[in-house]
mmCIF file of C-alpha atoms in Angstrom:
data_model
loop_
_atom_site.group_PDB
_atom_site.id
_atom_site.type_symbol
_atom_site.label_atom_id
_atom_site.label_comp_id
_atom_site.label_asym_id
_atom_site.label_seq_id
_atom_site.Cartn_x
_atom_site.Cartn_y
_atom_site.Cartn_z
ATOM 1 C CA MET A 1 -41.608 68.268 -3.337
ATOM 2 C CA THR A 2 -40.945 65.946 -0.460
ATOM 3 C CA THR A 3 -39.388 62.740 -1.662
ATOM 4 C CA HIS A 4 -40.308 59.311 -0.452
ATOM 5 C CA MET A 5 -37.359 57.179 -1.389
ATOM 6 C CA ASN A 6 -37.473 55.221 1.818
ATOM 7 C CA THR A 7 -41.117 54.346 1.649
ATOM 8 C CA ILE A 8 -41.723 53.635 -2.045
ATOM 9 C CA LYS A 9 -41.752 49.905 -2.607
ATOM 10 C CA HIS A 10 -43.131 49.565 -6.137
ATOM 11 C CA HIS A 11 -41.056 51.209 -8.848
ATOM 12 C CA LEU A 12 -41.096 51.720 -12.604
ATOM 13 C CA THR A 13 -40.028 48.788 -14.771
ATOM 14 C CA ASP A 14 -36.910 49.001 -16.942
ATOM 15 C CA ALA A 15 -39.122 48.864 -20.036
ATOM 16 C CA LEU A 16 -41.113 51.917 -18.918
ATOM 17 C CA LEU A 17 -37.996 53.875 -18.009
ATOM 18 C CA MET A 18 -36.295 52.977 -21.261
ATOM 19 C CA GLY A 19 -39.443 53.843 -23.223
ATOM 20 C CA TYR A 20 -39.667 57.188 -21.393
ATOM 21 C CA SER A 21 -36.007 57.943 -21.998
ATOM 22 C CA ALA A 22 -36.200 56.912 -25.656
ATOM 23 C CA GLY A 23 -39.343 59.026 -26.058
ATOM 24 C CA ASN A 24 -41.571 56.194 -27.256
ATOM 25 C CA LEU A 25 -44.310 56.010 -24.661
ATOM 26 C CA PRO A 26 -47.872 57.207 -25.157
ATOM 27 C CA GLU A 27 -48.311 60.694 -23.690
ATOM 28 C CA GLY A 28 -50.529 59.369 -20.879
ATOM 29 C CA PHE A 29 -47.811 56.917 -19.820
ATOM 30 C CA ASN A 30 -45.213 59.694 -19.940
ATOM 31 C CA LEU A 31 -47.357 61.651 -17.496
ATOM 32 C CA VAL A 32 -47.532 58.764 -15.018
ATOM 33 C CA VAL A 33 -43.785 58.096 -15.352
ATOM 34 C CA ALA A 34 -42.872 61.791 -14.895
ATOM 35 C CA THR A 35 -45.172 62.032 -11.871
ATOM 36 C CA HIS A 36 -43.678 58.919 -10.260
ATOM 37 C CA ILE A 37 -40.116 60.150 -10.883
ATOM 38 C CA SER A 38 -41.057 63.438 -9.217
ATOM 39 C CA LEU A 39 -41.782 61.411 -6.063
ATOM 40 C CA CYS A 40 -39.045 58.774 -6.343
ATOM 41 C CA ASP A 41 -35.317 59.524 -6.277
ATOM 42 C CA GLU A 42 -34.425 55.945 -7.085
ATOM 43 C CA CYS A 43 -36.327 56.012 -10.373
ATOM 44 C CA ARG A 44 -34.968 59.487 -11.097
ATOM 45 C CA ALA A 45 -31.463 58.050 -10.822
ATOM 46 C CA ARG A 46 -32.420 55.174 -13.116
ATOM 47 C CA MET A 47 -33.894 57.640 -15.611
ATOM 48 C CA HIS A 48 -30.529 59.425 -15.781
ATOM 49 C CA GLU A 49 -28.867 56.069 -16.459
ATOM 50 C CA PHE A 50 -31.200 55.386 -19.365
ATOM 51 C CA ASP A 51 -30.652 58.907 -20.695
ATOM 52 C CA ALA A 52 -26.923 58.196 -20.583
ATOM 53 C CA VAL A 53 -27.493 55.230 -22.906
ATOM 54 C CA GLY A 54 -29.199 57.613 -25.331
ATOM 55 C CA GLY A 55 -26.228 59.958 -24.999
ATOM 56 C CA ALA A 56 -23.819 57.151 -25.854
ATOM 57 C CA ILE A 57 -25.877 56.339 -28.947
ATOM 58 C CA VAL A 58 -25.976 59.945 -30.178
ATOM 59 C CA GLY A 59 -22.249 60.225 -29.462
ATOM 60 C CA ASP A 60 -21.514 57.186 -31.568
ATOM 61 C CA VAL A 61 -23.855 57.531 -34.544
ATOM 62 C CA VAL A 62 -22.328 57.965 -38.009
ATOM 63 C CA PRO A 63 -22.537 61.757 -38.548
ATOM 64 C CA ALA A 64 -24.732 63.182 -41.333
ATOM 65 C CA ASP A 65 -23.373 66.172 -43.259
ATOM 66 C CA MET A 66 -24.879 69.505 -42.319
ATOM 67 C CA SER A 67 -25.450 72.123 -45.012
ATOM 68 C CA ASP A 68 -22.579 74.565 -45.615
ATOM 69 C CA ASP A 69 -24.155 77.544 -43.923
ATOM 70 C CA SER A 70 -25.686 75.650 -41.004
ATOM 71 C CA LEU A 71 -23.388 77.055 -38.303
ATOM 72 C CA ALA A 72 -23.882 80.613 -39.593
ATOM 73 C CA ALA A 73 -27.649 80.048 -39.725
ATOM 74 C CA THR A 74 -27.643 78.746 -36.156
ATOM 75 C CA LEU A 75 -25.569 81.694 -34.948
ATOM 76 C CA ARG A 76 -28.147 84.002 -36.525
ATOM 77 C CA MET A 77 -30.855 82.055 -34.722
ATOM 78 C CA ILE A 78 -29.248 82.604 -31.324
ATOM 79 C CA GLU A 79 -29.132 86.355 -31.986
ATOM 80 C CA LEU A 80 -32.912 86.426 -32.136
ATOM 81 C CA PRO A 81 -34.863 87.258 -29.013
ATOM 82 C CA ASP A 82 -35.544 84.272 -26.845
ATOM 83 C CA GLN A 83 -38.472 82.298 -28.142
ATOM 84 C CA ALA A 84 -40.879 79.748 -26.783
ATOM 85 C CA VAL A 85 -38.193 77.096 -26.904
ATOM 86 C CA THR A 86 -36.664 78.317 -23.656
ATOM 87 C CA LYS A 87 -39.797 79.232 -21.788
ATOM 88 C CA SER A 88 -39.390 78.009 -18.261
ATOM 89 C CA ARG A 89 -41.999 75.920 -16.591
ATOM 90 C CA PRO A 90 -44.578 77.885 -14.653
ATOM 91 C CA MET A 91 -44.152 77.815 -10.930
ATOM 92 C CA THR A 92 -46.499 75.429 -9.181
ATOM 93 C CA GLN A 93 -47.394 75.420 -5.537
ATOM 94 C CA ARG A 94 -46.278 72.356 -3.670
ATOM 95 C CA GLY A 95 -49.231 70.186 -2.843
ATOM 96 C CA THR A 96 -50.606 66.712 -3.294
ATOM 97 C CA PHE A 97 -49.735 66.658 -6.999
ATOM 98 C CA PRO A 98 -46.171 66.932 -8.344
ATOM 99 C CA ALA A 99 -45.551 69.628 -10.986
ATOM 100 C CA PRO A 100 -46.076 67.529 -14.170
ATOM 101 C CA LEU A 101 -49.497 66.436 -12.963
ATOM 102 C CA GLN A 102 -50.432 69.967 -11.876
ATOM 103 C CA GLU A 103 -49.657 71.113 -15.410
ATOM 104 C CA TYR A 104 -52.257 68.703 -16.803
ATOM 105 C CA VAL A 105 -54.853 69.363 -14.108
ATOM 106 C CA GLY A 106 -54.373 73.121 -14.147
ATOM 107 C CA GLY A 107 -53.668 73.171 -10.423
ATOM 108 C CA ASP A 108 -53.492 70.907 -7.402
ATOM 109 C CA LEU A 109 -56.108 68.546 -5.932
ATOM 110 C CA GLY A 110 -58.597 71.372 -5.412
ATOM 111 C CA ALA A 111 -58.657 72.171 -9.145
ATOM 112 C CA VAL A 112 -59.747 68.687 -10.257
ATOM 113 C CA ASN A 113 -63.048 68.534 -12.104
ATOM 114 C CA TRP A 114 -64.377 65.293 -10.587
ATOM 115 C CA ARG A 115 -67.253 63.269 -12.040
ATOM 116 C CA LYS A 116 -69.117 60.657 -10.034
ATOM 117 C CA VAL A 117 -68.863 57.142 -11.414
ATOM 118 C CA GLY A 118 -70.829 55.316 -8.713
ATOM 119 C CA GLY A 119 -70.214 53.836 -5.289
ATOM 120 C CA GLY A 120 -68.653 57.065 -4.099
ATOM 121 C CA VAL A 121 -65.829 56.676 -6.599
ATOM 122 C CA ARG A 122 -65.045 59.777 -8.652
ATOM 123 C CA GLN A 123 -62.826 60.213 -11.665
ATOM 124 C CA ALA A 124 -61.431 62.949 -13.863
ATOM 125 C CA ILE A 125 -60.196 62.167 -17.360
ATOM 126 C CA LEU A 126 -57.122 64.214 -18.251
ATOM 127 C CA SER A 127 -56.612 65.488 -21.750
ATOM 128 C CA THR A 128 -53.794 63.748 -23.653
ATOM 129 C CA ASP A 129 -53.368 62.355 -27.134
ATOM 130 C CA LYS A 130 -55.302 59.229 -28.032
ATOM 131 C CA SER A 131 -52.456 56.722 -27.655
ATOM 132 C CA ALA A 132 -53.443 56.141 -24.020
ATOM 133 C CA SER A 133 -56.106 57.374 -21.661
ATOM 134 C CA VAL A 134 -55.216 58.804 -18.282
ATOM 135 C CA ARG A 135 -57.453 59.701 -15.381
ATOM 136 C CA LEU A 136 -57.443 60.594 -11.726
ATOM 137 C CA LEU A 137 -59.405 58.314 -9.426
ATOM 138 C CA HIS A 138 -60.762 59.224 -6.016
ATOM 139 C CA ILE A 139 -61.693 56.080 -4.096
ATOM 140 C CA PRO A 140 -63.330 56.559 -0.678
ATOM 141 C CA ALA A 141 -61.515 54.833 2.186
ATOM 142 C CA GLY A 142 -62.618 51.212 2.242
ATOM 143 C CA ALA A 143 -64.272 51.252 -1.187
ATOM 144 C CA ALA A 144 -63.382 49.084 -4.163
ATOM 145 C CA VAL A 145 -62.865 49.744 -7.844
ATOM 146 C CA PRO A 146 -64.749 47.117 -9.883
ATOM 147 C CA ASP A 147 -62.899 43.939 -10.725
ATOM 148 C CA HIS A 148 -61.367 44.453 -14.142
ATOM 149 C CA GLY A 149 -58.773 43.251 -16.575
ATOM 150 C CA HIS A 150 -57.049 45.057 -19.429
ATOM 151 C CA ARG A 151 -56.113 44.294 -22.944
ATOM 152 C CA GLY A 152 -53.027 46.442 -22.748
ATOM 153 C CA ILE A 153 -51.121 47.734 -19.747
ATOM 154 C CA GLU A 154 -52.534 49.701 -16.867
ATOM 155 C CA LEU A 155 -50.329 51.934 -14.733
ATOM 156 C CA THR A 156 -51.701 53.025 -11.371
ATOM 157 C CA LEU A 157 -49.764 55.537 -9.260
ATOM 158 C CA VAL A 158 -50.883 56.300 -5.710
ATOM 159 C CA LEU A 159 -50.883 60.010 -4.828
ATOM 160 C CA GLN A 160 -52.692 59.848 -1.498
ATOM 161 C CA GLY A 161 -53.805 57.035 0.807
ATOM 162 C CA ALA A 162 -53.222 53.415 -0.151
ATOM 163 C CA PHE A 163 -54.931 50.465 -1.818
ATOM 164 C CA HIS A 164 -54.378 46.764 -1.979
ATOM 165 C CA ASP A 165 -55.324 44.122 -4.499
ATOM 166 C CA GLU A 166 -54.565 40.444 -5.062
ATOM 167 C CA THR A 167 -50.899 41.212 -5.640
ATOM 168 C CA ASP A 168 -49.831 43.581 -2.856
ATOM 169 C CA ARG A 169 -50.325 46.853 -0.999
ATOM 170 C CA PHE A 170 -49.669 50.142 -2.786
ATOM 171 C CA ALA A 171 -49.115 53.360 -0.831
ATOM 172 C CA LYS A 172 -48.192 56.927 -1.734
ATOM 173 C CA GLY A 173 -45.639 57.016 -4.549
ATOM 174 C CA ASP A 174 -46.019 53.317 -5.391
ATOM 175 C CA ILE A 175 -46.818 52.372 -8.959
ATOM 176 C CA GLU A 176 -48.566 49.198 -10.056
ATOM 177 C CA VAL A 177 -47.839 47.996 -13.578
ATOM 178 C CA ALA A 178 -50.669 45.606 -14.461
ATOM 179 C CA THR A 179 -50.460 43.566 -17.629
ATOM 180 C CA GLU A 180 -53.349 41.803 -19.300
ATOM 181 C CA ASP A 181 -52.791 38.712 -17.177
ATOM 182 C CA LEU A 182 -53.951 40.500 -14.074
ATOM 183 C CA ASN A 183 -57.605 40.692 -13.180
ATOM 184 C CA HIS A 184 -57.656 42.788 -10.106
ATOM 185 C CA GLN A 185 -59.909 44.648 -7.759
ATOM 186 C CA PRO A 186 -58.123 47.493 -5.999
ATOM 187 C CA ILE A 187 -59.585 48.281 -2.577
ATOM 188 C CA ALA A 188 -58.773 51.540 -0.806
ATOM 189 C CA GLU A 189 -57.528 51.190 2.748
ATOM 190 C CA MET A 190 -59.546 52.438 5.654
ATOM 191 C CA GLY A 191 -58.497 55.731 7.162
ATOM 192 C CA GLU A 192 -57.850 57.990 4.180
ATOM 193 C CA ASP A 193 -59.467 58.316 0.765
ATOM 194 C CA CYS A 194 -57.202 57.003 -1.953
ATOM 195 C CA ILE A 195 -56.276 59.191 -4.940
ATOM 196 C CA CYS A 196 -54.577 57.545 -7.898
ATOM 197 C CA LEU A 197 -53.366 58.508 -11.341
ATOM 198 C CA ALA A 198 -54.150 55.672 -13.760
ATOM 199 C CA ALA A 199 -53.317 55.217 -17.439
ATOM 200 C CA THR A 200 -54.152 52.473 -19.924
ATOM 201 C CA ASP A 201 -53.105 52.000 -23.501
ATOM 202 C CA ALA A 202 -56.258 49.988 -24.251
ATOM 203 C CA PRO A 203 -59.798 50.112 -22.883
ATOM 204 C CA LEU A 204 -60.487 48.456 -19.538
ATOM 205 C CA ARG A 205 -62.402 45.200 -19.621
ATOM 206 C CA PHE A 206 -64.862 44.755 -16.804
ATOM 207 C CA ASN A 207 -65.722 41.256 -15.708
ATOM 208 C CA SER A 208 -69.453 41.495 -16.067
ATOM 209 C CA LEU A 209 -71.857 42.269 -18.839
ATOM 210 C CA ILE A 210 -72.989 45.567 -17.369
ATOM 211 C CA PRO A 211 -69.952 47.592 -16.478
ATOM 212 C CA ARG A 212 -69.754 47.475 -12.758
ATOM 213 C CA LEU A 213 -68.751 51.103 -12.627
ATOM 214 C CA LEU A 214 -72.462 51.767 -12.996
ATOM 215 C CA GLN A 215 -73.282 49.723 -9.949
ATOM 216 C CA PRO A 216 -73.002 50.849 -6.382
ATOM 217 C CA PHE A 217 -69.914 49.416 -4.768
ATOM 218 C CA LEU A 218 -70.061 47.252 -1.709
ATOM 219 C CA ARG A 219 -68.448 48.790 1.280
ATOM 220 C CA ILE A 220 -66.146 46.372 2.999
ATOM 221 C CA MET B 1 4.241 73.451 -26.880
ATOM 222 C CA PRO B 2 2.560 70.281 -28.138
ATOM 223 C CA PRO B 3 -1.113 70.628 -29.003
ATOM 224 C CA VAL B 4 -3.263 70.184 -25.952
ATOM 225 C CA THR B 5 -5.552 67.212 -26.353
ATOM 226 C CA LYS B 6 -8.563 67.231 -24.188
ATOM 227 C CA PRO B 7 -8.958 64.132 -22.061
ATOM 228 C CA ASP B 8 -11.970 62.152 -23.190
ATOM 229 C CA ARG B 9 -13.377 62.023 -19.726
ATOM 230 C CA LEU B 10 -14.176 65.719 -19.716
ATOM 231 C CA ALA B 11 -15.242 65.835 -23.322
ATOM 232 C CA TRP B 12 -17.012 69.082 -24.187
ATOM 233 C CA VAL B 13 -17.744 70.144 -20.600
ATOM 234 C CA ASP B 14 -15.337 73.111 -20.808
ATOM 235 C CA GLN B 15 -16.910 74.335 -24.034
ATOM 236 C CA ILE B 16 -20.388 74.313 -22.517
ATOM 237 C CA ILE B 17 -19.103 76.225 -19.506
ATOM 238 C CA ALA B 18 -17.421 78.751 -21.845
ATOM 239 C CA ILE B 19 -20.738 79.169 -23.661
ATOM 240 C CA ARG B 20 -22.550 79.563 -20.371
ATOM 241 C CA ASP B 21 -20.137 82.015 -18.767
ATOM 242 C CA HIS B 22 -18.787 83.958 -21.751
ATOM 243 C CA GLN B 23 -21.179 83.349 -24.663
ATOM 244 C CA ASP B 24 -18.093 81.936 -26.342
ATOM 245 C CA ARG B 25 -18.829 81.572 -30.068
ATOM 246 C CA ALA B 26 -15.620 79.713 -30.836
ATOM 247 C CA ALA B 27 -16.517 77.093 -28.215
ATOM 248 C CA PHE B 28 -19.998 76.906 -29.660
ATOM 249 C CA GLY B 29 -18.524 76.352 -33.125
ATOM 250 C CA GLU B 30 -16.533 73.378 -31.821
ATOM 251 C CA VAL B 31 -19.566 71.869 -30.115
ATOM 252 C CA PHE B 32 -21.669 72.484 -33.216
ATOM 253 C CA THR B 33 -19.162 70.894 -35.571
ATOM 254 C CA HIS B 34 -19.061 67.766 -33.439
ATOM 255 C CA PHE B 35 -22.681 67.377 -32.388
ATOM 256 C CA ALA B 36 -24.894 68.922 -35.078
ATOM 257 C CA PRO B 37 -24.079 66.193 -37.666
ATOM 258 C CA ARG B 38 -24.713 63.533 -35.024
ATOM 259 C CA VAL B 39 -28.019 65.058 -33.983
ATOM 260 C CA LYS B 40 -29.012 65.248 -37.649
ATOM 261 C CA ALA B 41 -28.112 61.582 -38.115
ATOM 262 C CA PHE B 42 -30.006 60.639 -34.942
ATOM 263 C CA LEU B 43 -33.107 62.461 -36.210
ATOM 264 C CA MET B 44 -32.861 60.848 -39.640
ATOM 265 C CA LYS B 45 -32.544 57.422 -38.024
ATOM 266 C CA SER B 46 -35.664 58.368 -36.044
ATOM 267 C CA GLY B 47 -37.581 58.886 -39.272
ATOM 268 C CA ALA B 48 -37.064 62.584 -40.110
ATOM 269 C CA ALA B 49 -36.454 63.620 -43.718
ATOM 270 C CA PRO B 50 -32.984 65.178 -44.277
ATOM 271 C CA ASP B 51 -34.302 68.762 -44.571
ATOM 272 C CA MET B 52 -36.363 68.432 -41.439
ATOM 273 C CA ALA B 53 -33.461 66.774 -39.595
ATOM 274 C CA GLU B 54 -31.155 69.636 -40.620
ATOM 275 C CA GLU B 55 -33.615 72.245 -39.408
ATOM 276 C CA VAL B 56 -34.286 70.500 -36.096
ATOM 277 C CA ALA B 57 -30.563 69.853 -35.546
ATOM 278 C CA GLN B 58 -29.909 73.610 -35.874
ATOM 279 C CA ASP B 59 -32.734 74.262 -33.483
ATOM 280 C CA VAL B 60 -31.308 71.728 -30.992
ATOM 281 C CA MET B 61 -27.926 73.462 -31.118
ATOM 282 C CA ALA B 62 -29.543 76.881 -30.614
ATOM 283 C CA THR B 63 -31.350 75.427 -27.601
ATOM 284 C CA LEU B 64 -28.015 74.184 -26.267
ATOM 285 C CA TRP B 65 -26.704 77.766 -26.442
ATOM 286 C CA ARG B 66 -29.731 79.189 -24.704
ATOM 287 C CA LYS B 67 -29.912 76.518 -22.022
ATOM 288 C CA ALA B 68 -26.194 76.274 -21.277
ATOM 289 C CA HIS B 69 -26.898 77.594 -17.765
ATOM 290 C CA LEU B 70 -28.999 74.472 -17.094
ATOM 291 C CA PHE B 71 -26.264 71.977 -17.956
ATOM 292 C CA ASP B 72 -25.142 70.054 -14.885
ATOM 293 C CA PRO B 73 -21.942 68.030 -15.468
ATOM 294 C CA THR B 74 -22.565 65.987 -12.313
ATOM 295 C CA LYS B 75 -25.748 64.577 -13.835
ATOM 296 C CA ALA B 76 -24.988 64.140 -17.501
ATOM 297 C CA SER B 77 -22.258 64.090 -20.091
ATOM 298 C CA VAL B 78 -22.599 66.642 -22.879
ATOM 299 C CA SER B 79 -23.630 63.796 -25.226
ATOM 300 C CA THR B 80 -26.407 62.814 -22.856
ATOM 301 C CA TRP B 81 -27.592 66.378 -22.489
ATOM 302 C CA VAL B 82 -27.613 66.862 -26.272
ATOM 303 C CA PHE B 83 -29.535 63.594 -26.598
ATOM 304 C CA THR B 84 -32.245 64.756 -24.183
ATOM 305 C CA ILE B 85 -32.667 68.068 -26.058
ATOM 306 C CA ALA B 86 -32.815 66.257 -29.421
ATOM 307 C CA ARG B 87 -35.253 63.668 -28.098
ATOM 308 C CA ASN B 88 -37.563 66.350 -26.715
ATOM 309 C CA ARG B 89 -37.524 68.247 -30.013
ATOM 310 C CA ARG B 90 -38.248 64.993 -31.841
ATOM 311 C CA ILE B 91 -41.306 64.365 -29.666
ATOM 312 C CA ASP B 92 -42.444 67.955 -30.056
ATOM 313 C CA VAL B 93 -41.812 68.453 -33.778
ATOM 314 C CA LEU B 94 -42.048 64.965 -35.281
ATOM 315 C CA ARG B 95 -44.594 63.308 -33.014
ATOM 316 C CA LYS B 96 -46.468 66.507 -32.175
ATOM 317 C CA GLN B 97 -46.766 65.219 -28.650
ATOM 318 C CA ARG B 98 -46.434 66.977 -25.347
ATOM 319 C CA ARG B 99 -43.815 65.509 -23.029
ATOM 320 C CA PRO B 100 -44.386 65.779 -19.280
ATOM 321 C CA GLU B 101 -41.076 66.218 -17.425
ATOM 322 C CA PRO B 102 -40.392 65.287 -13.791
ATOM 323 C CA GLU B 103 -40.428 68.044 -11.214
ATOM 324 C CA ASP B 104 -37.014 69.622 -10.770
ATOM 325 C CA LEU B 105 -35.084 68.846 -7.645
ATOM 326 C CA THR B 106 -34.899 72.097 -5.797
ATOM 327 C CA TRP B 107 -33.056 72.293 -2.549
ATOM 328 C CA GLY B 108 -32.148 75.903 -2.316
ATOM 329 C CA PRO B 109 -29.323 77.783 -4.044
ATOM 330 C CA GLU B 110 -27.031 75.635 -6.132
ATOM 331 C CA PRO B 111 -23.343 75.687 -5.210
ATOM 332 C CA GLU B 112 -20.577 74.982 -7.710
ATOM 333 C CA PRO B 113 -20.648 71.286 -8.585
ATOM 334 C CA ASP B 114 -18.185 69.012 -6.849
ATOM 335 C CA GLN B 115 -15.326 68.378 -9.283
ATOM 336 C CA ALA B 116 -14.956 64.765 -8.120
ATOM 337 C CA ASP B 117 -18.616 64.196 -9.004
ATOM 338 C CA VAL B 118 -18.113 65.817 -12.398
ATOM 339 C CA LEU B 119 -15.101 63.655 -13.170
ATOM 340 C CA ALA B 120 -16.766 60.450 -11.966
ATOM 341 C CA LEU B 121 -19.880 61.008 -14.069
ATOM 342 C CA GLN B 122 -17.933 61.941 -17.182
ATOM 343 C CA GLN B 123 -15.666 58.900 -16.802
ATOM 344 C CA GLU B 124 -18.605 56.565 -16.322
ATOM 345 C CA SER B 125 -20.273 58.016 -19.404
ATOM 346 C CA ALA B 126 -17.168 57.308 -21.456
ATOM 347 C CA LYS B 127 -17.105 53.730 -20.144
ATOM 348 C CA LEU B 128 -20.761 53.304 -20.992
ATOM 349 C CA GLY B 129 -20.024 54.325 -24.571
ATOM 350 C CA GLN B 130 -17.218 51.774 -24.738
ATOM 351 C CA ALA B 131 -19.421 49.048 -23.287
ATOM 352 C CA LEU B 132 -22.106 49.793 -25.846
ATOM 353 C CA ALA B 133 -19.581 49.712 -28.677
ATOM 354 C CA ALA B 134 -18.289 46.354 -27.453
ATOM 355 C CA LEU B 135 -21.693 44.657 -27.480
ATOM 356 C CA PRO B 136 -22.463 41.976 -30.050
ATOM 357 C CA GLU B 137 -23.950 43.596 -33.153
ATOM 358 C CA LYS B 138 -27.404 42.144 -32.607
ATOM 359 C CA GLN B 139 -27.769 43.447 -29.051
ATOM 360 C CA ARG B 140 -26.357 46.819 -29.915
ATOM 361 C CA HIS B 141 -28.754 47.114 -32.829
ATOM 362 C CA LEU B 142 -31.723 46.422 -30.542
ATOM 363 C CA ILE B 143 -30.745 49.197 -28.158
ATOM 364 C CA GLU B 144 -30.260 51.605 -31.027
ATOM 365 C CA ARG B 145 -33.669 50.725 -32.431
ATOM 366 C CA ALA B 146 -35.253 51.492 -29.066
ATOM 367 C CA TYR B 147 -33.589 54.924 -28.912
ATOM 368 C CA PHE B 148 -34.350 55.717 -32.551
ATOM 369 C CA GLY B 149 -37.995 55.284 -31.616
ATOM 370 C CA GLU B 150 -38.575 52.012 -33.430
ATOM 371 C CA LEU B 151 -39.597 49.906 -30.430
ATOM 372 C CA THR B 152 -42.825 50.448 -28.532
ATOM 373 C CA HIS B 153 -43.019 49.963 -24.794
ATOM 374 C CA SER B 154 -44.498 46.470 -25.250
ATOM 375 C CA GLU B 155 -41.749 45.505 -27.647
ATOM 376 C CA ILE B 156 -39.122 46.672 -25.173
ATOM 377 C CA ALA B 157 -40.892 44.772 -22.367
ATOM 378 C CA GLU B 158 -41.103 41.575 -24.429
ATOM 379 C CA GLU B 159 -37.609 41.775 -25.840
ATOM 380 C CA THR B 160 -35.447 39.416 -23.848
ATOM 381 C CA GLY B 161 -32.295 40.132 -25.864
ATOM 382 C CA LEU B 162 -31.805 43.636 -24.461
ATOM 383 C CA PRO B 163 -28.606 43.578 -22.399
ATOM 384 C CA LEU B 164 -29.820 46.194 -19.960
ATOM 385 C CA GLY B 165 -27.770 44.852 -17.071
ATOM 386 C CA THR B 166 -24.551 44.984 -19.070
ATOM 387 C CA ILE B 167 -24.884 48.559 -20.149
ATOM 388 C CA LYS B 168 -26.444 49.963 -17.026
ATOM 389 C CA SER B 169 -23.788 48.557 -14.739
ATOM 390 C CA ARG B 170 -21.376 50.965 -16.436
ATOM 391 C CA ILE B 171 -23.032 54.023 -15.009
ATOM 392 C CA ARG B 172 -24.324 54.304 -11.519
ATOM 393 C CA MET B 173 -26.166 57.502 -10.947
ATOM 394 C CA ALA B 174 -25.784 57.781 -7.212
ATOM 395 C CA ILE B 175 -28.712 59.395 -5.491
ATOM 396 C CA ASP B 176 -26.184 61.446 -3.521
ATOM 397 C CA ARG B 177 -24.935 62.884 -6.778
ATOM 398 C CA LEU B 178 -28.427 63.829 -7.845
ATOM 399 C CA ARG B 179 -28.807 65.614 -4.573
ATOM 400 C CA HIS B 180 -25.438 67.341 -4.566
ATOM 401 C CA GLN B 181 -27.282 70.607 -4.098
ATOM 402 C CA MET B 182 -28.074 69.538 -0.546
ATOM 403 C CA LYS B 183 -24.455 69.516 0.596
#
């Protein structure tokens, strides 16, 4: 995977990296974090730092007694033929999507099962546990996603193209971490369709009675 | 000859290499005796019942044996590596959740790691442990709670008492070190 350390401007927050390292994030957030880290060496380095904190904690915990035959039992376990625990990750072709995302999609961009949501925007919901919802968004160049807020947190990672909203511009590899304070309307830049991976830990809240996803979007 | 004491800064690295290169059971026994009770304690603190924690701790140690060839002493101390295996098993077994992992960095065949990089990382890890131990009880407890799985992402984000700067300044994972394969 080509890395983009010199061009990525918007990175993961410490709270997300710590939550990922500690293993406390919803599965959908873990997917966005792992996909961003696949594209961003800086955040990969920070992830290793947070893992090191976990290592220091395990190294320093008050030990709990193991049963008397535990070492013998473990040695018997390692005699057994290799089991699923060491299965290596399937090889993925390099493409638009980094490996962790390809594993959820079942392939690269071409394998996505898109559904139209109006205004030329398409989405594909990815299957994760219920603690967060995660989807791919395909926004035609120049089109807008309806103005919306969130009760929880929304993570949006750009995989192709770029968008901008009230806060800034987000290009390939950039991640926007939007809290409930932000009502925003992402608009894809002209030139290239924008593909994003987005996750929320609470339902989106659209700023009109009829969800504007059902309405045709204005081209700008 | 006086007994040879292993310098802290290279704690356990030689044993993992002996496991990797020679399937050394004596080295594995040493690693097991040190880490298995800590992994069990970590899992119990994370909410596992003692029997379950014992079983998963054995499984974590068996994984360490099988994955010894993947250990990279320029990227992690043995404690850190054991933590990541234990954490992943906790997510898998206790939370029944899938954990997406970042794509591996692959830049062609991997040469022997640079010994200066190994030493630097292992020394920094030891310093990080000391810095954590030296924190005021309240701050230290918060960090532990996060890693035992007691704090959600929002709680971490809202918690202003987490001394992240203090602890993180002790280890600086240089991007060059991550990419040592490129040299």
